[in-house]
Short mmCIF file of C-alpha atoms in Angstrom, two decimals:
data_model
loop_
_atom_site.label_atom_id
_atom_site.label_comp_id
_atom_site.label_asym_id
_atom_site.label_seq_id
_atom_site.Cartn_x
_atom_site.Cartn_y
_atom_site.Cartn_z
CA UNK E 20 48.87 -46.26 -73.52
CA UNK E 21 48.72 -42.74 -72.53
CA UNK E 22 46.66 -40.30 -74.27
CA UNK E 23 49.63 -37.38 -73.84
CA UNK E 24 51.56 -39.42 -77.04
CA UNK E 25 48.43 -39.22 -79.26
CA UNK E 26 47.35 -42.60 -79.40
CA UNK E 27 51.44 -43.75 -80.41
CA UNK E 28 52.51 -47.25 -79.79
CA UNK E 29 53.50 -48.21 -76.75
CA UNK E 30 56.28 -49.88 -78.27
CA UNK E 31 57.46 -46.49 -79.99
CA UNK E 32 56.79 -44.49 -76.86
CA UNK E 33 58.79 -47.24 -75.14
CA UNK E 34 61.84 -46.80 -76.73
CA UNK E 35 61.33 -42.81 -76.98
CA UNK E 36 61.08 -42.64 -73.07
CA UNK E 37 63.57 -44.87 -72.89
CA UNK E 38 66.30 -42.45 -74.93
CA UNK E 39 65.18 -40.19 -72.04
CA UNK E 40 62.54 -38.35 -74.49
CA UNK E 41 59.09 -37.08 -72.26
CA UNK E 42 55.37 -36.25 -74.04
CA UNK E 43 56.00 -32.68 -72.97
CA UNK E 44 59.23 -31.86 -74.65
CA UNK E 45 58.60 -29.17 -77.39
CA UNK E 46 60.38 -31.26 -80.36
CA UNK E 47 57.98 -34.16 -79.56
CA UNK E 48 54.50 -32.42 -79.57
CA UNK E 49 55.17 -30.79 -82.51
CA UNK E 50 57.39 -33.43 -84.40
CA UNK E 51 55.87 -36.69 -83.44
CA UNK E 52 52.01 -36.15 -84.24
CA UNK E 53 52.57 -34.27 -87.73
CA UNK E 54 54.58 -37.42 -88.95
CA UNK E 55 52.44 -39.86 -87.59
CA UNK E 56 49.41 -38.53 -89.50
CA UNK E 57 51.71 -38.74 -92.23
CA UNK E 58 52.39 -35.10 -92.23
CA UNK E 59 55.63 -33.18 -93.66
CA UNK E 60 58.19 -32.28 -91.04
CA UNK E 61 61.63 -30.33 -91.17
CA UNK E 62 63.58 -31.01 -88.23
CA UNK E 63 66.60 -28.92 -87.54
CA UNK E 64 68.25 -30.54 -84.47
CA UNK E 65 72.16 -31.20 -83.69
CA UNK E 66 74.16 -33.58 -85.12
CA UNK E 67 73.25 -36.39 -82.11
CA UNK E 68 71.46 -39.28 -83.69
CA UNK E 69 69.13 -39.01 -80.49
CA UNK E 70 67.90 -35.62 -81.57
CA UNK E 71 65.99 -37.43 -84.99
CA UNK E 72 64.22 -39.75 -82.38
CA UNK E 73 60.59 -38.08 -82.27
CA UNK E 74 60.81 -38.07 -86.04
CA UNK E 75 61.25 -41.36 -86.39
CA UNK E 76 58.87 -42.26 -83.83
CA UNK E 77 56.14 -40.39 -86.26
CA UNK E 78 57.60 -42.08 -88.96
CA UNK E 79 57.26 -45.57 -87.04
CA UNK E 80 53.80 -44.49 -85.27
CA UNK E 81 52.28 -43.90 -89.23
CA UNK E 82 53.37 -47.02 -90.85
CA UNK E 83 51.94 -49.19 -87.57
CA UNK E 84 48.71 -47.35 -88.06
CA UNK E 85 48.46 -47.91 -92.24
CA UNK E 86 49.48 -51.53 -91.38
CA UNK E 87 52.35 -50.64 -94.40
CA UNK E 88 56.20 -51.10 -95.10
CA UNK E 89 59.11 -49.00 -95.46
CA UNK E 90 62.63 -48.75 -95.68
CA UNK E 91 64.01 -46.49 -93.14
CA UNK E 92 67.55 -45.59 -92.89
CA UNK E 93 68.80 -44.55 -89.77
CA UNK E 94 71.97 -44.25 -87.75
CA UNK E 95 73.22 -47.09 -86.00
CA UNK E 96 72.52 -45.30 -82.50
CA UNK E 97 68.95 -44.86 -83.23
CA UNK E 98 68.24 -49.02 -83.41
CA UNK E 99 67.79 -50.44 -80.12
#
């Protein structure tokens, strides 16, 4: 695991770099590590699915850590 995603999964960071999404992108060091300390986040992005992926990466990233559940709705592109 890499300490540029902030201690993330490396199952979430996986599938992140896989959607062609890097630690350095603006969107993710701001996006990812709010959510995943189970932070507030309004993300403006384009209509793409693949735009909401650092979001849900946080979102992913905070339940992992709190060992919880959740029901997370998503678009069908965003499931691998």
């Amino acid at each position: 695991m890499s300490d540029e995603w902030w201690g993330v999964e490396p199952a979430v960071t996986g599938a992140l770099e896989a959607w062609g999404w890097q630690a350095d992108r603006d969107v993710v060091r701001q996006v990812l590590p709010a959510v995943a300390r189970h932070g507030n986040a309004v993300v403006t992005a384009p209509p793409a699915p693949a735009q909401g992926a650092p979001a849900l990466a946080g979102v992913v990233a905070a339940i992992a850590a709190s060992k919880g559940r959740a029901l997370i709705l998503a678009a069908p592109a965003l499931v691998p």
